[in-house]
PDB file of C-alpha atoms in Angstrom:
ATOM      1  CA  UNK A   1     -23.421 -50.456 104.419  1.00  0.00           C
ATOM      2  CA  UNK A   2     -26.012 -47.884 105.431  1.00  0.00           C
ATOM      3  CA  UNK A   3     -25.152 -45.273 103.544  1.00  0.00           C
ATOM      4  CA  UNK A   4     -23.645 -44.333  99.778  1.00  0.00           C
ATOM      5  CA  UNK A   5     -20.030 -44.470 100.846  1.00  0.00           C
ATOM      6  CA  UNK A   6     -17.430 -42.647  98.447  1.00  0.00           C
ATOM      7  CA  UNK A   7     -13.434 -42.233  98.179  1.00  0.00           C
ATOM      8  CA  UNK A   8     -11.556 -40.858  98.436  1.00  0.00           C
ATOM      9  CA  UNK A   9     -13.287 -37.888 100.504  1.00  0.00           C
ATOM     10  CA  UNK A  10     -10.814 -35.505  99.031  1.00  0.00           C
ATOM     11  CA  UNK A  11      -8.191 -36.122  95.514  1.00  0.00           C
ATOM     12  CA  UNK A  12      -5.560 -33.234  94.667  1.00  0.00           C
ATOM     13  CA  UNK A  13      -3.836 -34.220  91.702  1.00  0.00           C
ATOM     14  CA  UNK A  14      -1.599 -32.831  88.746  1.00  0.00           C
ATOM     15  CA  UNK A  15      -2.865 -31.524  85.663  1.00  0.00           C
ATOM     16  CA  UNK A  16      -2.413 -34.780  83.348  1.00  0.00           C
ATOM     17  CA  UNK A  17      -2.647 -37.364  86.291  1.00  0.00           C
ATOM     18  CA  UNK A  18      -5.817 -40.573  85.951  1.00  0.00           C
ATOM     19  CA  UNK A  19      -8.072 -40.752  88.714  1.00  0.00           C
ATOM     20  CA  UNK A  20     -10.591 -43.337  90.079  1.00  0.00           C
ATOM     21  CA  UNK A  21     -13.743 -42.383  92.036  1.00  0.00           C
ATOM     22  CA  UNK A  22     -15.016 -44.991  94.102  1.00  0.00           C
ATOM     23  CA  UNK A  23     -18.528 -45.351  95.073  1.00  0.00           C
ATOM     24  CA  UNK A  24     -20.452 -48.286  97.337  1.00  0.00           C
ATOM     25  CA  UNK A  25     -23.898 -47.806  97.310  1.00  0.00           C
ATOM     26  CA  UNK A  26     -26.930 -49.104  99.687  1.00  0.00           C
ATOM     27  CA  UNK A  27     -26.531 -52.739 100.038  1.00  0.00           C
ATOM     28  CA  UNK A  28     -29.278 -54.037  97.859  1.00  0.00           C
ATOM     29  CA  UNK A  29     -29.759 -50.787  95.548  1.00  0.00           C
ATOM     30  CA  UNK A  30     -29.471 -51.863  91.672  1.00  0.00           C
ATOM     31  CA  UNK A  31     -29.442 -48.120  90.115  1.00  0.00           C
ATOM     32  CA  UNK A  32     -26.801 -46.154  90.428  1.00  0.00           C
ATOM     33  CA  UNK A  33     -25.992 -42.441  89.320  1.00  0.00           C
ATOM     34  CA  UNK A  34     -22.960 -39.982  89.362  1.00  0.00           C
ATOM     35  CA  UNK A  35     -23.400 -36.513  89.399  1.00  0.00           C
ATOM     36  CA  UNK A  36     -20.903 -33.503  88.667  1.00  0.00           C
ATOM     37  CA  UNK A  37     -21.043 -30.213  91.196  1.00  0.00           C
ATOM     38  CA  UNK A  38     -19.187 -27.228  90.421  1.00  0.00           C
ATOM     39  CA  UNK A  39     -18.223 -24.752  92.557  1.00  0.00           C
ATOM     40  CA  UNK A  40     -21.390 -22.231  91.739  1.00  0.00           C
ATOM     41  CA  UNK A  41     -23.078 -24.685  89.795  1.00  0.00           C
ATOM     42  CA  UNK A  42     -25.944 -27.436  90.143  1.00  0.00           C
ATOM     43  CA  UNK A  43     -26.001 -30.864  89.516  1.00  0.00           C
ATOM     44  CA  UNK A  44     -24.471 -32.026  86.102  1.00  0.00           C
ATOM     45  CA  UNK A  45     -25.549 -35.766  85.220  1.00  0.00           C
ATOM     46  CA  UNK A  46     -22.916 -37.797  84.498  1.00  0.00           C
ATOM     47  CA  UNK A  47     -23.989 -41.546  84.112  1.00  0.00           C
ATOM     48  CA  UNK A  48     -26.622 -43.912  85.827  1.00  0.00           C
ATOM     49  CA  UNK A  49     -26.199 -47.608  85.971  1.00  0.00           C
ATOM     50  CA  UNK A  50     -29.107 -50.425  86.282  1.00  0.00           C
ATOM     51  CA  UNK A  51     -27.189 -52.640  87.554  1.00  0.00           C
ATOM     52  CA  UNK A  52     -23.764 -53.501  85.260  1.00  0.00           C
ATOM     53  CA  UNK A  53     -25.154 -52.287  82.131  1.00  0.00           C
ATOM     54  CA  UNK A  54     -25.489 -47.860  81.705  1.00  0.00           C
ATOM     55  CA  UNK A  55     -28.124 -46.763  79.533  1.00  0.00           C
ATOM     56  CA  UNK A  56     -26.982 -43.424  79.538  1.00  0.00           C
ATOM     57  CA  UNK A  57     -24.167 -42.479  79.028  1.00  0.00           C
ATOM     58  CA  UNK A  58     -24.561 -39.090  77.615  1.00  0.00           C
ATOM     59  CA  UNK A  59     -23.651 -36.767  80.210  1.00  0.00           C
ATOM     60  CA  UNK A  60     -20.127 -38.007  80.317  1.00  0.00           C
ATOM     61  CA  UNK A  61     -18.061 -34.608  79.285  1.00  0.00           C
ATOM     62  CA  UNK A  62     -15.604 -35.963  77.018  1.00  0.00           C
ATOM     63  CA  UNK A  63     -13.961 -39.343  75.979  1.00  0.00           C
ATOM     64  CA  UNK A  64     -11.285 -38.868  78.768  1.00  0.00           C
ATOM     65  CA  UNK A  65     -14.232 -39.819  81.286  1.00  0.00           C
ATOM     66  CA  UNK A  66     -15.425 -43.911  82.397  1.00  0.00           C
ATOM     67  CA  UNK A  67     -17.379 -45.216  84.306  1.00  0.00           C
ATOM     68  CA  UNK A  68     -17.957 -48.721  84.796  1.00  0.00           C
ATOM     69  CA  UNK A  69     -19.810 -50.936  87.567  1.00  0.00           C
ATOM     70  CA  UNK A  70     -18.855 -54.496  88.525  1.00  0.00           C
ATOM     71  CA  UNK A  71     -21.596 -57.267  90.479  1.00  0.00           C
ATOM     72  CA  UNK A  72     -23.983 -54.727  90.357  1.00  0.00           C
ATOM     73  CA  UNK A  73     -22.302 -53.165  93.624  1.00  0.00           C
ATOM     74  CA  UNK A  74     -19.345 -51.115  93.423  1.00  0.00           C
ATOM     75  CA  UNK A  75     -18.956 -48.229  90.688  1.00  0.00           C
ATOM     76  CA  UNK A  76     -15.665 -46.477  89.974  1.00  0.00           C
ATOM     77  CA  UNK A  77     -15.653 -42.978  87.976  1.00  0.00           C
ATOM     78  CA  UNK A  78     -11.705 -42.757  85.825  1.00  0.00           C
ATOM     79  CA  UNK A  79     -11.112 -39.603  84.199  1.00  0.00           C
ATOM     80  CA  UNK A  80      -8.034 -39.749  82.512  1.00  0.00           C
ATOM     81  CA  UNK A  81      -5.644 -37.225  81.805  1.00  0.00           C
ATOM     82  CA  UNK A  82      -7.203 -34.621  84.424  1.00  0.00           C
ATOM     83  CA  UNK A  83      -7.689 -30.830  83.151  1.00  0.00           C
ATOM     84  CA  UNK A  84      -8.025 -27.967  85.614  1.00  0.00           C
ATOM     85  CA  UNK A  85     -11.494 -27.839  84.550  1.00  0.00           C
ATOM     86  CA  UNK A  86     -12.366 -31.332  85.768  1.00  0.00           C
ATOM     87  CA  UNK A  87     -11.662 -29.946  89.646  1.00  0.00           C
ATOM     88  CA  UNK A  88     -15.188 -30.382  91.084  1.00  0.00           C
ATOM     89  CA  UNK A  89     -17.497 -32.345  93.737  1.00  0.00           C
ATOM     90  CA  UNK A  90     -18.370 -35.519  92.269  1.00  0.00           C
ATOM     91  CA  UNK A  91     -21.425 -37.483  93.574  1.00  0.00           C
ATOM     92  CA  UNK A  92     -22.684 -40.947  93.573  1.00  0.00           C
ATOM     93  CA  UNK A  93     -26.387 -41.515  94.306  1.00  0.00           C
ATOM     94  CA  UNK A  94     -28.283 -45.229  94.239  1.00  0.00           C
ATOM     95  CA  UNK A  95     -31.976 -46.043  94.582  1.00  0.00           C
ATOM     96  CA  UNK A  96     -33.863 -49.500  95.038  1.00  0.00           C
ATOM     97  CA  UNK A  97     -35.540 -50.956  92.673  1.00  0.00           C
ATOM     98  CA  UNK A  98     -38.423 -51.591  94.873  1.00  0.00           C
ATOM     99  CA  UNK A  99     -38.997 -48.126  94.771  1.00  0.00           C
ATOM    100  CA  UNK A 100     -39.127 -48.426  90.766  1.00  0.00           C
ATOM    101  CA  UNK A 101     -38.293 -44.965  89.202  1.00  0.00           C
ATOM    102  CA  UNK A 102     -40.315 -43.200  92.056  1.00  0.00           C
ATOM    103  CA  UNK A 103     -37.824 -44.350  94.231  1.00  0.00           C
ATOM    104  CA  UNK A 104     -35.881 -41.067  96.382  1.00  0.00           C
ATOM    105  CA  UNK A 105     -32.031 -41.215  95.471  1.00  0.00           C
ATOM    106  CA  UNK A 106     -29.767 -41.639  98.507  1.00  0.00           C
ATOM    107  CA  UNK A 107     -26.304 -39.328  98.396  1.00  0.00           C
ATOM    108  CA  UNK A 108     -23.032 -40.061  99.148  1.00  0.00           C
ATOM    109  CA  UNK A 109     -20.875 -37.200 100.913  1.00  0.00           C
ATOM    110  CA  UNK A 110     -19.072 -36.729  97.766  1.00  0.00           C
ATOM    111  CA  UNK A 111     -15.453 -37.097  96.384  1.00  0.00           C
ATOM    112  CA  UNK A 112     -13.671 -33.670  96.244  1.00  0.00           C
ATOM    113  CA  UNK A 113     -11.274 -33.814  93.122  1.00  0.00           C
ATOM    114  CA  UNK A 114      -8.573 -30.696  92.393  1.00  0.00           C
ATOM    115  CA  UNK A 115      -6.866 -30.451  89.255  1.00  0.00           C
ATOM    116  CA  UNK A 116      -3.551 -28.463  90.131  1.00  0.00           C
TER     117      UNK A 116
ATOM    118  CA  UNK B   1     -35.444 -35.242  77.679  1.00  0.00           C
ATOM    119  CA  UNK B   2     -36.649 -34.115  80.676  1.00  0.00           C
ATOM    120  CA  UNK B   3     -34.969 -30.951  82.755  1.00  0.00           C
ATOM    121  CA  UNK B   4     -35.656 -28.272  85.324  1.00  0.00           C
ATOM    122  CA  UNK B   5     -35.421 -25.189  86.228  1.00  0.00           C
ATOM    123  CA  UNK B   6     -35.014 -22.755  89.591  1.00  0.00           C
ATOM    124  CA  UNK B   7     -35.314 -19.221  88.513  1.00  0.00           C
ATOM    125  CA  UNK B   8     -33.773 -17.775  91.466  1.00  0.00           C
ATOM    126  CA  UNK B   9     -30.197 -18.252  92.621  1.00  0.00           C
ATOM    127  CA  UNK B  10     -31.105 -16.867  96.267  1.00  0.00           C
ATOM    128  CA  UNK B  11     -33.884 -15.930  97.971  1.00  0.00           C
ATOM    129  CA  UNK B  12     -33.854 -14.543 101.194  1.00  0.00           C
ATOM    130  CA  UNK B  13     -36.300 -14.907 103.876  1.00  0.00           C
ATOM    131  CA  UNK B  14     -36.638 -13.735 107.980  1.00  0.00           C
ATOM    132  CA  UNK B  15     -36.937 -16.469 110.342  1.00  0.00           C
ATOM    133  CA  UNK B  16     -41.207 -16.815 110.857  1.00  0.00           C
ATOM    134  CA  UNK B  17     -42.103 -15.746 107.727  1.00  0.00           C
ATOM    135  CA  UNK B  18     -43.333 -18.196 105.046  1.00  0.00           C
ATOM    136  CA  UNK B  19     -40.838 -19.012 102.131  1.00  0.00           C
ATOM    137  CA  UNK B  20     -41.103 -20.625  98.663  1.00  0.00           C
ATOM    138  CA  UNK B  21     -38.877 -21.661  96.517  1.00  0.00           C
ATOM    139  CA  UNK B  22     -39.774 -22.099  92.588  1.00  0.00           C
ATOM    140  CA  UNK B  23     -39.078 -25.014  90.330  1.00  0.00           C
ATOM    141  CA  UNK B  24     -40.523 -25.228  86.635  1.00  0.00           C
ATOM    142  CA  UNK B  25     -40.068 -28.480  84.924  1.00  0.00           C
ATOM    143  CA  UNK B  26     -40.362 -29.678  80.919  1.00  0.00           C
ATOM    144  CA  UNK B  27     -41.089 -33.887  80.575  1.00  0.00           C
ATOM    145  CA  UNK B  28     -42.550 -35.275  77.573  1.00  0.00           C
ATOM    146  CA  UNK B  29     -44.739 -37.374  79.471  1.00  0.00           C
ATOM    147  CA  UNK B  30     -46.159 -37.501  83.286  1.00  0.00           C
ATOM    148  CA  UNK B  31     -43.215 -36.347  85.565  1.00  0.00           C
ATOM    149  CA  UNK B  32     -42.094 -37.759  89.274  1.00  0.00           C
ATOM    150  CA  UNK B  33     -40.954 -34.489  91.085  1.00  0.00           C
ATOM    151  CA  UNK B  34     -38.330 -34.533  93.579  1.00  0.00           C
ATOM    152  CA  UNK B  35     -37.056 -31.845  96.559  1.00  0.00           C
ATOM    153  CA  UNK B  36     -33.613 -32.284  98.123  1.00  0.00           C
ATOM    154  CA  UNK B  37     -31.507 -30.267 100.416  1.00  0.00           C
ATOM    155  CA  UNK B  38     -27.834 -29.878 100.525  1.00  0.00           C
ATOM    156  CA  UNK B  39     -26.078 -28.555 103.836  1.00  0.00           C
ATOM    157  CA  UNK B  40     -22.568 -26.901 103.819  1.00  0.00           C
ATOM    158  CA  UNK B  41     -19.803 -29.950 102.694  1.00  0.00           C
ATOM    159  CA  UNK B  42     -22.993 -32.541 103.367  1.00  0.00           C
ATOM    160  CA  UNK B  43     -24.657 -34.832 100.747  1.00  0.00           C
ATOM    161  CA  UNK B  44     -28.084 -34.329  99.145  1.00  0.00           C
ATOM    162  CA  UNK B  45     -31.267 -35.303 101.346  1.00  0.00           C
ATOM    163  CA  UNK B  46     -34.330 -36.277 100.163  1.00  0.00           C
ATOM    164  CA  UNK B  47     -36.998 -33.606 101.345  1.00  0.00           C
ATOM    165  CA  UNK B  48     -39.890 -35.053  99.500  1.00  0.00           C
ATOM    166  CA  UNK B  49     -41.831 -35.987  96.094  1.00  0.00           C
ATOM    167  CA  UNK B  50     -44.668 -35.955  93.720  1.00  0.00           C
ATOM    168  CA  UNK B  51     -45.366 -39.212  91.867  1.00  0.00           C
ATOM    169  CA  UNK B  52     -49.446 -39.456  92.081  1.00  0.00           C
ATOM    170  CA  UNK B  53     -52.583 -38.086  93.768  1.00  0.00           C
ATOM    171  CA  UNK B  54     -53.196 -34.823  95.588  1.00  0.00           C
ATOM    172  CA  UNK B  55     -51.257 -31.909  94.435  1.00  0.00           C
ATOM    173  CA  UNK B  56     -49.662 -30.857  97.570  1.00  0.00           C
ATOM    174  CA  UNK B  57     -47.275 -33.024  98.733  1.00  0.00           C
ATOM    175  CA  UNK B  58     -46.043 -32.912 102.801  1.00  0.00           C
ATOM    176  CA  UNK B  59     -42.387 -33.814 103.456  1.00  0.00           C
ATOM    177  CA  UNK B  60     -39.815 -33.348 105.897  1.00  0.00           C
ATOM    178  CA  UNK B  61     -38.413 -30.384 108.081  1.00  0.00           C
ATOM    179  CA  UNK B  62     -42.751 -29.289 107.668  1.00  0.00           C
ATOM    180  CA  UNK B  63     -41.758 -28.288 104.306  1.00  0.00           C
ATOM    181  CA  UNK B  64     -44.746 -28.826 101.546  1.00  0.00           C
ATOM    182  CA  UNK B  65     -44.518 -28.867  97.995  1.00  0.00           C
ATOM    183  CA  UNK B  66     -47.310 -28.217  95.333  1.00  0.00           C
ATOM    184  CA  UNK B  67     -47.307 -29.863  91.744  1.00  0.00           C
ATOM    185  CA  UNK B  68     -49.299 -27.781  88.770  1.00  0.00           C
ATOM    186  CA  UNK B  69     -49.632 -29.609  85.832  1.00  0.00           C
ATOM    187  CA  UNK B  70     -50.868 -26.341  83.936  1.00  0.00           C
ATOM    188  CA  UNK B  71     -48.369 -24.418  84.853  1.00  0.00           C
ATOM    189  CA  UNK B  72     -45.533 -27.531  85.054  1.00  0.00           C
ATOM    190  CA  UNK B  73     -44.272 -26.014  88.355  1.00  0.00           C
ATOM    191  CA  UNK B  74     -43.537 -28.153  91.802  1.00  0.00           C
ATOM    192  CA  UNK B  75     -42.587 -24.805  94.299  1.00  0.00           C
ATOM    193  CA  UNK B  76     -41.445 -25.960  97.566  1.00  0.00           C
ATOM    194  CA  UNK B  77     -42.984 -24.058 100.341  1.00  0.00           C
ATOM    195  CA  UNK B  78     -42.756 -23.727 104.227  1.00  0.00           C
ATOM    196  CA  UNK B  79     -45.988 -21.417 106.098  1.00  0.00           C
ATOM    197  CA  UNK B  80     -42.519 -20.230 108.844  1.00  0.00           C
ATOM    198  CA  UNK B  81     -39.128 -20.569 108.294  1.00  0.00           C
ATOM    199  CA  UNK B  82     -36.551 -21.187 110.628  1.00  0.00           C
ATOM    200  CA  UNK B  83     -32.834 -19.922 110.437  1.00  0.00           C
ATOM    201  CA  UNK B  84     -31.523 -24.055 110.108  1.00  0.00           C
ATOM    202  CA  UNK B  85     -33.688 -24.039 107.064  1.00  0.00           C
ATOM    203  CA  UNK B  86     -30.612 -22.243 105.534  1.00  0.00           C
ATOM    204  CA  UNK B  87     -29.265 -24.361 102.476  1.00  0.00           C
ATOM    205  CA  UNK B  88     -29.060 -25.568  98.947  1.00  0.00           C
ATOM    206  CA  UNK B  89     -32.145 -26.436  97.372  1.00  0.00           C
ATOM    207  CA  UNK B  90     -32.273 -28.315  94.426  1.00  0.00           C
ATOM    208  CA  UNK B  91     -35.442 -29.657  92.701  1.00  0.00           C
ATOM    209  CA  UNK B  92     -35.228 -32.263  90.649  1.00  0.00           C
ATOM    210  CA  UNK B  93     -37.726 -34.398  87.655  1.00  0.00           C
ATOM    211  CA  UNK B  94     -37.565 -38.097  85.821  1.00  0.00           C
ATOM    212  CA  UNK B  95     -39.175 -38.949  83.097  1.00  0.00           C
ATOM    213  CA  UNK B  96     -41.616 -41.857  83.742  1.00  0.00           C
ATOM    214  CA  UNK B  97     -40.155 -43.566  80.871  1.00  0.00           C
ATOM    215  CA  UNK B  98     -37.043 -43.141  81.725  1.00  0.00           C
ATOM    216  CA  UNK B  99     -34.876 -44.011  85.139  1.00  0.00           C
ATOM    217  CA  UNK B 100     -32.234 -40.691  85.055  1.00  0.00           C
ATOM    218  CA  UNK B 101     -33.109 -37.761  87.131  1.00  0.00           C
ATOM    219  CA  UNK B 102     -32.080 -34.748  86.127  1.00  0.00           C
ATOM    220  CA  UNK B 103     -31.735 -31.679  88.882  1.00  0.00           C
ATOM    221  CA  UNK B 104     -31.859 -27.926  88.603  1.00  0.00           C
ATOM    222  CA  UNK B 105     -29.112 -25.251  88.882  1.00  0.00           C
ATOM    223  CA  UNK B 106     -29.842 -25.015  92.985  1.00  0.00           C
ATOM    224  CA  UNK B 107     -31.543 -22.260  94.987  1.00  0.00           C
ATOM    225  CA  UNK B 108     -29.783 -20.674  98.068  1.00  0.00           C
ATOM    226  CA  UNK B 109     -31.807 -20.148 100.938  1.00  0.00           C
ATOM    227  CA  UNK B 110     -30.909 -17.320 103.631  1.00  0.00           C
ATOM    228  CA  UNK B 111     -32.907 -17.347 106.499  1.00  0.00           C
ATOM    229  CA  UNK B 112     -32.208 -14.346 108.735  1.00  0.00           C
ATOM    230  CA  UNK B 113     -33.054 -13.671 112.202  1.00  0.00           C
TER     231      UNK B 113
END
Protein backbone atom coordinates (compact mmCIF):
# COMPACT_ATOMS: atom_id res chain seq x y z
CA UNK A 1 0.00 0.00 0.00
CA UNK A 2 1.34 3.53 0.31
CA UNK A 3 1.08 4.07 3.59
CA UNK A 4 1.44 2.11 7.25
CA UNK A 5 -2.17 1.02 7.37
CA UNK A 6 -3.56 -0.04 10.95
CA UNK A 7 -6.95 -1.60 12.47
CA UNK A 8 -8.91 -1.26 13.70
CA UNK A 9 -8.88 2.75 13.77
CA UNK A 10 -10.69 2.64 17.03
CA UNK A 11 -11.17 -0.80 19.78
CA UNK A 12 -13.50 -0.27 22.98
CA UNK A 13 -13.41 -3.31 24.86
CA UNK A 14 -14.15 -4.82 28.44
CA UNK A 15 -11.79 -4.96 31.13
CA UNK A 16 -10.55 -8.76 30.71
CA UNK A 17 -11.34 -8.99 26.87
CA UNK A 18 -7.93 -10.15 24.14
CA UNK A 19 -7.28 -7.84 21.49
CA UNK A 20 -5.34 -7.92 18.15
CA UNK A 21 -3.71 -4.83 16.58
CA UNK A 22 -3.19 -5.10 13.07
CA UNK A 23 -0.56 -3.33 11.22
CA UNK A 24 0.48 -3.45 7.18
CA UNK A 25 3.39 -1.63 6.61
CA UNK A 26 5.08 -0.01 3.28
CA UNK A 27 5.15 -2.65 0.72
CA UNK A 28 8.77 -3.58 0.66
CA UNK A 29 9.77 -2.22 4.31
CA UNK A 30 11.55 -5.19 6.38
CA UNK A 31 11.67 -3.29 9.96
CA UNK A 32 8.93 -2.83 11.75
CA UNK A 33 8.17 -1.05 15.20
CA UNK A 34 5.14 -0.53 17.61
CA UNK A 35 4.94 2.21 19.77
CA UNK A 36 2.66 2.95 22.94
CA UNK A 37 1.04 6.75 23.32
CA UNK A 38 -0.67 7.72 26.33
CA UNK A 39 -2.92 10.25 26.74
CA UNK A 40 -0.20 13.02 28.14
CA UNK A 41 2.58 10.92 27.43
CA UNK A 42 5.33 10.33 24.60
CA UNK A 43 6.23 7.52 22.74
CA UNK A 44 6.73 4.20 24.77
CA UNK A 45 8.68 1.46 22.62
CA UNK A 46 7.08 -1.54 22.47
CA UNK A 47 8.79 -4.02 19.97
CA UNK A 48 10.62 -3.70 16.50
CA UNK A 49 10.78 -6.51 14.06
CA UNK A 50 13.59 -7.15 11.20
CA UNK A 51 11.68 -8.92 9.35
CA UNK A 52 9.96 -12.24 11.29
CA UNK A 53 12.47 -12.41 13.91
CA UNK A 54 12.25 -9.26 17.06
CA UNK A 55 15.39 -8.48 18.61
CA UNK A 56 13.87 -6.53 21.13
CA UNK A 57 11.53 -7.32 22.86
CA UNK A 58 12.00 -5.42 25.99
CA UNK A 59 9.60 -2.74 25.96
CA UNK A 60 6.71 -5.11 25.99
CA UNK A 61 4.87 -4.06 29.52
CA UNK A 62 4.06 -7.31 30.86
CA UNK A 63 3.68 -11.04 29.77
CA UNK A 64 -0.04 -10.36 28.85
CA UNK A 65 1.45 -8.45 25.67
CA UNK A 66 2.60 -10.34 21.87
CA UNK A 67 3.58 -9.44 19.15
CA UNK A 68 4.41 -11.49 16.32
CA UNK A 69 5.03 -10.84 12.42
CA UNK A 70 4.32 -13.35 9.64
CA UNK A 71 6.19 -13.16 5.71
CA UNK A 72 7.91 -10.34 6.85
CA UNK A 73 4.64 -8.19 6.05
CA UNK A 74 1.86 -8.07 8.33
CA UNK A 75 2.37 -7.58 12.26
CA UNK A 76 -0.41 -8.09 14.80
CA UNK A 77 -0.03 -6.60 18.52
CA UNK A 78 -2.44 -9.28 21.22
CA UNK A 79 -2.68 -8.09 24.61
CA UNK A 80 -4.50 -10.42 26.51
CA UNK A 81 -6.63 -9.98 29.31
CA UNK A 82 -6.96 -6.01 28.79
CA UNK A 83 -6.53 -3.71 32.07
CA UNK A 84 -7.88 -0.17 32.16
CA UNK A 85 -4.40 0.85 32.07
CA UNK A 86 -3.67 -0.68 28.67
CA UNK A 87 -6.36 2.09 27.06
CA UNK A 88 -3.93 4.05 24.83
CA UNK A 89 -2.90 5.02 21.06
CA UNK A 90 -0.93 2.29 19.75
CA UNK A 91 1.39 2.87 16.73
CA UNK A 92 3.04 0.88 14.09
CA UNK A 93 5.97 2.44 12.22
CA UNK A 94 8.24 0.51 9.30
CA UNK A 95 11.39 1.69 7.54
CA UNK A 96 13.35 0.21 4.43
CA UNK A 97 16.17 -1.38 4.67
CA UNK A 98 17.70 0.56 1.95
CA UNK A 99 17.69 3.28 4.17
CA UNK A 100 19.77 1.00 6.74
CA UNK A 101 19.25 2.34 10.35
CA UNK A 102 19.34 6.01 8.99
CA UNK A 103 16.33 5.25 7.36
CA UNK A 104 13.10 7.95 8.55
CA UNK A 105 10.24 5.71 10.11
CA UNK A 106 6.90 6.03 8.31
CA UNK A 107 3.59 6.17 10.84
CA UNK A 108 0.52 4.63 10.69
CA UNK A 109 -2.64 6.73 11.93
CA UNK A 110 -2.77 4.63 14.92
CA UNK A 111 -5.17 2.07 16.60
CA UNK A 112 -7.19 3.73 19.44
CA UNK A 113 -7.74 0.94 22.17
CA UNK A 114 -10.22 1.67 25.46
CA UNK A 115 -10.23 -0.55 28.27
CA UNK A 116 -13.83 -0.06 29.86
CA UNK B 1 20.75 2.10 25.62
CA UNK B 2 20.17 5.03 23.95
CA UNK B 3 17.22 7.72 25.04
CA UNK B 4 16.15 11.34 24.84
CA UNK B 5 15.02 13.97 26.32
CA UNK B 6 12.67 17.36 25.69
CA UNK B 7 12.88 19.50 28.71
CA UNK B 8 9.90 21.46 28.01
CA UNK B 9 6.34 20.18 27.83
CA UNK B 10 5.15 23.52 25.96
CA UNK B 11 6.59 26.30 24.66
CA UNK B 12 4.79 29.01 23.33
CA UNK B 13 5.68 31.22 20.56
CA UNK B 14 3.82 34.40 18.38
CA UNK B 15 3.38 33.78 14.84
CA UNK B 16 6.88 35.64 13.12
CA UNK B 17 8.98 35.15 15.78
CA UNK B 18 11.72 32.46 15.70
CA UNK B 19 11.09 29.25 17.86
CA UNK B 20 13.24 26.34 19.14
CA UNK B 21 12.51 23.49 20.55
CA UNK B 22 15.24 21.47 22.77
CA UNK B 23 16.18 17.85 22.59
CA UNK B 24 19.24 16.35 24.65
CA UNK B 25 20.18 12.87 23.81
CA UNK B 26 22.55 10.00 25.74
CA UNK B 27 24.02 7.06 22.99
CA UNK B 28 26.94 5.08 23.79
CA UNK B 29 28.25 5.49 20.48
CA UNK B 30 27.67 8.03 17.36
CA UNK B 31 23.85 8.82 17.31
CA UNK B 32 21.34 9.27 14.07
CA UNK B 33 18.96 12.13 15.28
CA UNK B 34 15.51 12.29 14.20
CA UNK B 35 12.55 15.29 14.24
CA UNK B 36 8.90 14.32 13.77
CA UNK B 37 5.66 16.10 14.06
CA UNK B 38 2.38 14.87 15.21
CA UNK B 39 -0.94 16.83 14.24
CA UNK B 40 -4.22 16.52 16.28
CA UNK B 41 -5.58 12.51 15.78
CA UNK B 42 -2.74 12.35 12.74
CA UNK B 43 0.32 10.00 12.61
CA UNK B 44 3.97 10.99 13.16
CA UNK B 45 5.82 12.81 10.13
CA UNK B 46 9.18 12.79 9.50
CA UNK B 47 10.49 16.52 9.74
CA UNK B 48 14.10 15.73 9.30
CA UNK B 49 17.56 14.07 10.55
CA UNK B 50 21.14 14.06 11.48
CA UNK B 51 23.15 10.99 10.43
CA UNK B 52 26.61 12.68 9.04
CA UNK B 53 28.29 15.93 7.93
CA UNK B 54 27.42 19.54 8.66
CA UNK B 55 25.83 20.22 11.92
CA UNK B 56 22.79 21.97 10.85
CA UNK B 57 20.52 19.98 9.23
CA UNK B 58 17.49 21.69 6.78
CA UNK B 59 14.16 19.80 6.70
CA UNK B 60 10.70 20.33 5.98
CA UNK B 61 7.97 23.05 6.79
CA UNK B 62 11.73 25.50 6.66
CA UNK B 63 12.33 24.02 9.94
CA UNK B 64 16.31 23.45 10.72
CA UNK B 65 17.83 21.44 13.23
CA UNK B 66 21.41 21.70 14.79
CA UNK B 67 23.39 18.59 16.21
CA UNK B 68 26.20 19.39 19.14
CA UNK B 69 28.18 16.64 19.89
CA UNK B 70 29.64 18.56 23.06
CA UNK B 71 26.73 19.37 24.36
CA UNK B 72 24.69 15.99 22.90
CA UNK B 73 21.77 18.30 21.94
CA UNK B 74 19.83 18.25 18.30
CA UNK B 75 17.28 21.61 19.03
CA UNK B 76 14.91 22.01 16.28
CA UNK B 77 14.61 25.53 15.19
CA UNK B 78 12.50 27.74 12.75
CA UNK B 79 14.02 31.81 12.12
CA UNK B 80 9.52 32.64 11.91
CA UNK B 81 6.91 30.64 12.97
CA UNK B 82 3.67 30.32 11.61
CA UNK B 83 0.35 29.55 13.57
CA UNK B 84 0.04 25.79 11.40
CA UNK B 85 3.36 25.12 12.97
CA UNK B 86 1.15 24.29 16.04
CA UNK B 87 1.79 20.55 17.13
CA UNK B 88 3.50 17.70 18.85
CA UNK B 89 7.06 17.56 18.56
CA UNK B 90 8.88 14.68 19.34
CA UNK B 91 12.65 14.15 18.82
CA UNK B 92 13.87 11.06 18.58
CA UNK B 93 17.80 8.99 18.59
CA UNK B 94 19.14 5.25 17.46
CA UNK B 95 21.97 3.87 18.38
CA UNK B 96 24.23 3.14 15.35
CA UNK B 97 24.62 -0.26 16.61
CA UNK B 98 21.46 -0.84 17.12
CA UNK B 99 18.09 -0.59 14.73
CA UNK B 100 15.32 0.65 17.69
CA UNK B 101 14.61 4.27 17.95
CA UNK B 102 13.72 5.50 20.93
CA UNK B 103 11.61 9.05 21.13
CA UNK B 104 11.25 11.70 23.78
CA UNK B 105 8.32 12.62 26.09
CA UNK B 106 6.94 15.28 23.18
CA UNK B 107 7.01 19.09 23.16
CA UNK B 108 3.76 21.12 22.53
CA UNK B 109 4.05 23.90 20.33
CA UNK B 110 1.53 27.01 20.56
CA UNK B 111 1.89 29.37 18.01
CA UNK B 112 -0.27 32.45 18.62
CA UNK B 113 -1.31 35.14 16.42
Amino acid sequence: GAGVSQSPSNKVTEKGKDVELRCDPISGHTALYWYRQSLGQGLEFLIYFQGNSAPDKSGLPSDRFSAERTGGSVSTLTIQRTQQEDSAVYLCASSSVAGGNTGELFFGEGSRLTVL
Amino acid sequence: AQSVAQPEDQVNVAEGNPLTVKCTYSVSGNPYLFWYVQYPNRGLQFLLKYITGDNLVKGSYGFEAEFNKSQTSFHLKKPSALVSDSALYFCAVRDRARNDMRFGAGTRLTVKP
